[in-house]
Tab-separated table of C-alpha atoms and ligand atoms in Angstrom:
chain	number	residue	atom	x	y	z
E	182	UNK	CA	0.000	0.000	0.000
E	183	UNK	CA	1.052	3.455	-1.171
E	184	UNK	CA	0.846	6.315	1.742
E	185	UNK	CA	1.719	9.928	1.045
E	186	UNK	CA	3.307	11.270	4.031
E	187	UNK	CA	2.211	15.005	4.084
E	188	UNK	CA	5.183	16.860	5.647
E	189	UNK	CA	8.375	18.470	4.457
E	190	UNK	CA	9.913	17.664	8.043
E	191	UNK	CA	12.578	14.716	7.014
E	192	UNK	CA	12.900	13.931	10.326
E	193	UNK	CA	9.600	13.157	10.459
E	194	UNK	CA	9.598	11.534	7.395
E	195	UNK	CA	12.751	8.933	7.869
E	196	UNK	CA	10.752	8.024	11.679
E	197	UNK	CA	7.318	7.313	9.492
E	198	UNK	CA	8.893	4.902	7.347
E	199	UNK	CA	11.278	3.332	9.841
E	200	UNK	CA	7.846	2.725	12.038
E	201	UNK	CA	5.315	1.655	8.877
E	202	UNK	CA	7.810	-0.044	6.987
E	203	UNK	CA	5.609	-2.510	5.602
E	204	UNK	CA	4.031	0.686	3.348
E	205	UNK	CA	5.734	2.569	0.736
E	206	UNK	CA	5.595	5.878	2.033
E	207	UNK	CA	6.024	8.846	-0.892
E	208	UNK	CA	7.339	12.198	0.677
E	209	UNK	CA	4.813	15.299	-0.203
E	210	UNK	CA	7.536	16.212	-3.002
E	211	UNK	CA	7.953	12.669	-4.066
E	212	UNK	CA	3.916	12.939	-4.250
E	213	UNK	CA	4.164	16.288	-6.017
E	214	UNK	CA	2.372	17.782	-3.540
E	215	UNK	CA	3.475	20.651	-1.356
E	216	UNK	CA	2.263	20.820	2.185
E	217	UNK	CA	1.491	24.143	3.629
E	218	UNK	CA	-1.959	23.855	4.969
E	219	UNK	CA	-2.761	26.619	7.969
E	220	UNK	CA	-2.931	24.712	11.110
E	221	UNK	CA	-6.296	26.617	12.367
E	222	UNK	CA	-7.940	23.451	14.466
E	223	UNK	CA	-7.752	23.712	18.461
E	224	UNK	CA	-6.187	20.070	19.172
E	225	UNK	CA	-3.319	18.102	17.535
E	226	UNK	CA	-6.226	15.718	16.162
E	227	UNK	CA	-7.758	18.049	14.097
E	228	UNK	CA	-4.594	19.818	12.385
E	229	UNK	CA	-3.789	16.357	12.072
E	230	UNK	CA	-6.874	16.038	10.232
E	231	UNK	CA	-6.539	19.222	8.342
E	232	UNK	CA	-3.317	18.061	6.768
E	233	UNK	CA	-3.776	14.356	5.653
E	234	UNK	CA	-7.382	15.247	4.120
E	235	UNK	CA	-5.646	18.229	2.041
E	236	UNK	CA	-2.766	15.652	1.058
E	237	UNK	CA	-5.562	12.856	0.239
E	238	UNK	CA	-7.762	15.299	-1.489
E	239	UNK	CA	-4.481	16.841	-3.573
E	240	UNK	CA	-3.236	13.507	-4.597
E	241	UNK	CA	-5.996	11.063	-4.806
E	242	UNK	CA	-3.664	8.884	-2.124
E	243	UNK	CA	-4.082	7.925	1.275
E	244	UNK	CA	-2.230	10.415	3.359
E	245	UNK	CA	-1.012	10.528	6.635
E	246	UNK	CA	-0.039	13.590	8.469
E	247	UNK	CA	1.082	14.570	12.104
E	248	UNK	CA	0.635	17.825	14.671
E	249	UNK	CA	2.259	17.656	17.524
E	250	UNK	CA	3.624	19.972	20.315
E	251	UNK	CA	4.269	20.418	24.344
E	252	UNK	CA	1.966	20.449	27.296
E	253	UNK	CA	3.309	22.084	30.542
E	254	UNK	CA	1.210	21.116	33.515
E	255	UNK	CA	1.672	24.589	35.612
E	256	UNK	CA	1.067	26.614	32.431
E	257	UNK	CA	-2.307	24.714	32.162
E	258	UNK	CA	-1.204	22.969	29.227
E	259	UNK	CA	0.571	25.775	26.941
E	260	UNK	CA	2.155	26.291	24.367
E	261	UNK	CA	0.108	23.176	23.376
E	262	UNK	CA	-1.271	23.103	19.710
E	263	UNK	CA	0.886	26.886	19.507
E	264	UNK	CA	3.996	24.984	20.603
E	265	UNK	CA	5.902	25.954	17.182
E	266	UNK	CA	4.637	29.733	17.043
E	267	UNK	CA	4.798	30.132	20.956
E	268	UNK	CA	7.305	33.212	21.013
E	269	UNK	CA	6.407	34.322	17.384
E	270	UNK	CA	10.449	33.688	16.633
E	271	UNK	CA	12.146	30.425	15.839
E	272	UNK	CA	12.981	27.162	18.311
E	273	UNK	CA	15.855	29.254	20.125
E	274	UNK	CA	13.090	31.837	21.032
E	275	UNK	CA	10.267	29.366	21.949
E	276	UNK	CA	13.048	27.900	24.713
E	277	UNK	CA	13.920	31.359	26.289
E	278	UNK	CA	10.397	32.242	26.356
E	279	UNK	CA	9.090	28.805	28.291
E	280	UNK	CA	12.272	29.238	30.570
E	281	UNK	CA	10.920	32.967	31.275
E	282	UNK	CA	6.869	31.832	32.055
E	283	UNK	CA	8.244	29.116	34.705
E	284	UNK	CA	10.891	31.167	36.228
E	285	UNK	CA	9.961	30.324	40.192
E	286	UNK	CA	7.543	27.301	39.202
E	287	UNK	CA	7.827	24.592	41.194
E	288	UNK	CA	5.977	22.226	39.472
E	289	UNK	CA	7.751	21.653	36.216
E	290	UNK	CA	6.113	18.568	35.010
E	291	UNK	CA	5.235	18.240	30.922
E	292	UNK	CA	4.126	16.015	28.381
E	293	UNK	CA	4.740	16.027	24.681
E	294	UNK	CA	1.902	14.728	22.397
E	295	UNK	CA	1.381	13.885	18.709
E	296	UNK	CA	-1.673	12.818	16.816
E	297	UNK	CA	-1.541	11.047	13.664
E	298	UNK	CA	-4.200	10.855	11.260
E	299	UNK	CA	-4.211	8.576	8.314
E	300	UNK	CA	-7.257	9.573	5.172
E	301	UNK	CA	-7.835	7.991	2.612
E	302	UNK	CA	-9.200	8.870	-0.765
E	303	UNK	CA	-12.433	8.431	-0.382
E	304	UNK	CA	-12.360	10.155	3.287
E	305	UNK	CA	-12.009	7.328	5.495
E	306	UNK	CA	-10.086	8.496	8.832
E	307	UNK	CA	-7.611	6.889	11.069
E	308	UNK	CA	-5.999	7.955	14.022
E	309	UNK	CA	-4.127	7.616	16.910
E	310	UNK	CA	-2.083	9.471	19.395
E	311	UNK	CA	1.234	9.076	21.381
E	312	UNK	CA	2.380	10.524	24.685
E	313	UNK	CA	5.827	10.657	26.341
E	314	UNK	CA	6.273	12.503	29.901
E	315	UNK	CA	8.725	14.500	31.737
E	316	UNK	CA	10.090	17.467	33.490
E	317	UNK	CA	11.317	20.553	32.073
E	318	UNK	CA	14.624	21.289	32.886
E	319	UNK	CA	16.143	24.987	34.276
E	320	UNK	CA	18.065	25.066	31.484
E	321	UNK	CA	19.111	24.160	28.067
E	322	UNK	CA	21.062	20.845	28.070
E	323	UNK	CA	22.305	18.620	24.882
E	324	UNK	CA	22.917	19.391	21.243
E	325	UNK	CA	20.519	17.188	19.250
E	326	UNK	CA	17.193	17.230	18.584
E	327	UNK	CA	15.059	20.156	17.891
E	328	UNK	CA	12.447	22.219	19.323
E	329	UNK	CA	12.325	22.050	23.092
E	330	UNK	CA	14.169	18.748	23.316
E	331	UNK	CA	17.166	20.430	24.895
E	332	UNK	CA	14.560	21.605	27.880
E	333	UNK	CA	12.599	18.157	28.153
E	334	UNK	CA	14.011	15.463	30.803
E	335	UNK	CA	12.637	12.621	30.138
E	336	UNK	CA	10.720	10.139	32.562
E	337	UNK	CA	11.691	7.204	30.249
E	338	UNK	CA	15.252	8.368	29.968
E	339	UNK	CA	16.757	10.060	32.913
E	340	UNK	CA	18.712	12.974	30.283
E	341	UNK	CA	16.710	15.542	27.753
E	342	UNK	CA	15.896	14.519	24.513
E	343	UNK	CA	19.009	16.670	23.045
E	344	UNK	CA	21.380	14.248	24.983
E	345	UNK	CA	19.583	11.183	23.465
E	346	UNK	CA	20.485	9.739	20.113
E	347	UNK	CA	18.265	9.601	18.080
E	348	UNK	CA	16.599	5.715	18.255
E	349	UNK	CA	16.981	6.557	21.893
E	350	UNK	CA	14.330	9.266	21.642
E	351	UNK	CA	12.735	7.495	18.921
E	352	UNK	CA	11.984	4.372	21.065
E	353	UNK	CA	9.599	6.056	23.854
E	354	UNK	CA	8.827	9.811	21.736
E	355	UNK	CA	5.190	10.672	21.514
E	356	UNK	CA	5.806	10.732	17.479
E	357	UNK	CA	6.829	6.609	17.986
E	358	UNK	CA	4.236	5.584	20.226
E	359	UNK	CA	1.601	7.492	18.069
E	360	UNK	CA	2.977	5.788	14.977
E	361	UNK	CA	3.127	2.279	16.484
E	362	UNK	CA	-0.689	3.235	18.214
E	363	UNK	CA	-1.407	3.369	14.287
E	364	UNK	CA	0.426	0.640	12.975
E	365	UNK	CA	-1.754	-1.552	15.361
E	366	UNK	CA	-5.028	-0.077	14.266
E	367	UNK	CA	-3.599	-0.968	10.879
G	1140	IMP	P1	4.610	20.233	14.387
G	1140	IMP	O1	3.985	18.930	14.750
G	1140	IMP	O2	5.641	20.075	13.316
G	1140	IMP	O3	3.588	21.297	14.104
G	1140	IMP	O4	5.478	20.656	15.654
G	1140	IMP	C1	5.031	21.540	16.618
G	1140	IMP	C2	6.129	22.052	17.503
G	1140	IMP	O5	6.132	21.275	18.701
G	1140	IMP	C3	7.560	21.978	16.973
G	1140	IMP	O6	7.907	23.105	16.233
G	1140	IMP	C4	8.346	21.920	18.269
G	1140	IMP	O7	8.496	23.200	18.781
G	1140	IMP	C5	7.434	21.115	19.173
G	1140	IMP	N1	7.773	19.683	19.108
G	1140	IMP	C6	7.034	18.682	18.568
G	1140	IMP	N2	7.666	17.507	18.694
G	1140	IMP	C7	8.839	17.769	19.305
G	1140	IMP	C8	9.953	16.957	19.688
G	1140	IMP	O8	10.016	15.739	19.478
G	1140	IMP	N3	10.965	17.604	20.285
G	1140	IMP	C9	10.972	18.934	20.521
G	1140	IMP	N4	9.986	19.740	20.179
G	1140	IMP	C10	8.909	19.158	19.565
């Protein structure tokens, strides 16, 4: 079975097919399909949503598209589904501004979260989500990863995501339990 995978993150991308290997997943490009659909919904289910029916309905393939972001317990749950446009700069920004709002919290506890949603053609839906749970740290430690990963201590792993390799993170990140959530339903 064919699956366009409708994101230009290869990150993303290389996880999705290492996970559903038994599919042949198309990048959007490989698709000819570019993916820049306005993430407007108010969870990570429905931009989910948003993006794999655009991809479906662009390529006349099933499609399967992620959203995904962090919850901080003591900021009731923020940056959430604005995780990637939380500061209004880039990932560097985002950091320095989540340091800033828990300056004096206590309570430091977080979760990240991904939905995946999988459409087919004829608008058939699939989805599932992934969790992964932690603390965020005082400040920034590791180089790899992205996003907040240099902030998020991980339950599962006892260092931040940035000090993980990558199949480390891979192995208990929200993106690879949502995928393998899927792969089941499958
Ligand atoms: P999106 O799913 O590509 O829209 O990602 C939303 C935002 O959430 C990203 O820009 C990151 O800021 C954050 N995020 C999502 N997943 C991760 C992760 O695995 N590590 C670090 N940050 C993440």
């Amino acid at each position: 079975m064919k699956l366009v995978a409708a994101t230009g993150n290869a990150h993303k991308l290389r996880e999705i097919r290492e996970i559903l290997s038994e599919f042949d997943i198309l990048s959007a490009a490989e698709a000819g399909y570019s993916s820049d659909v306005e993430e407007t919904g108010s969870t990570f289910l429905e931009n989910a949503l948003l993006k794999a029916h655009a991809a479906a309905n662009a390529t006349g393939m099933s499609a399967i598209a992620d959203d995904s972001g962090l919850c901080v317990e003591a900021l009731g749950g923020k940056p959430g589904v604005y995780s990637a446009r939380y500061s209004g700069g880039g990932d560097a920004e985002n950091r320095a501004l989540l340091l800033k709002n828990l300056e004096g919290e206590t309570n430091r506890r977080a979760y990240f979260v991904c939905a995946i949603a999988l459409v087919t053609p004829d608008g058939r839906e699939l989805c599932a989500e992934g969790r992964t749970y932690g603390v965020i740290t005082e400040e920034c430690r590791g180089k790899g990863g992205f996003g907040y990963d240099p902030l998020f201590l991980s339950d599962d792993l006892g260092k931040t995501f940035a000090e993980a390799g990558e199949e480390e993170k891979n192995a208990v990140s929200h993106r690879g339990r949502a995928l393998h959530a899927l792969k089941q339903k499958l």
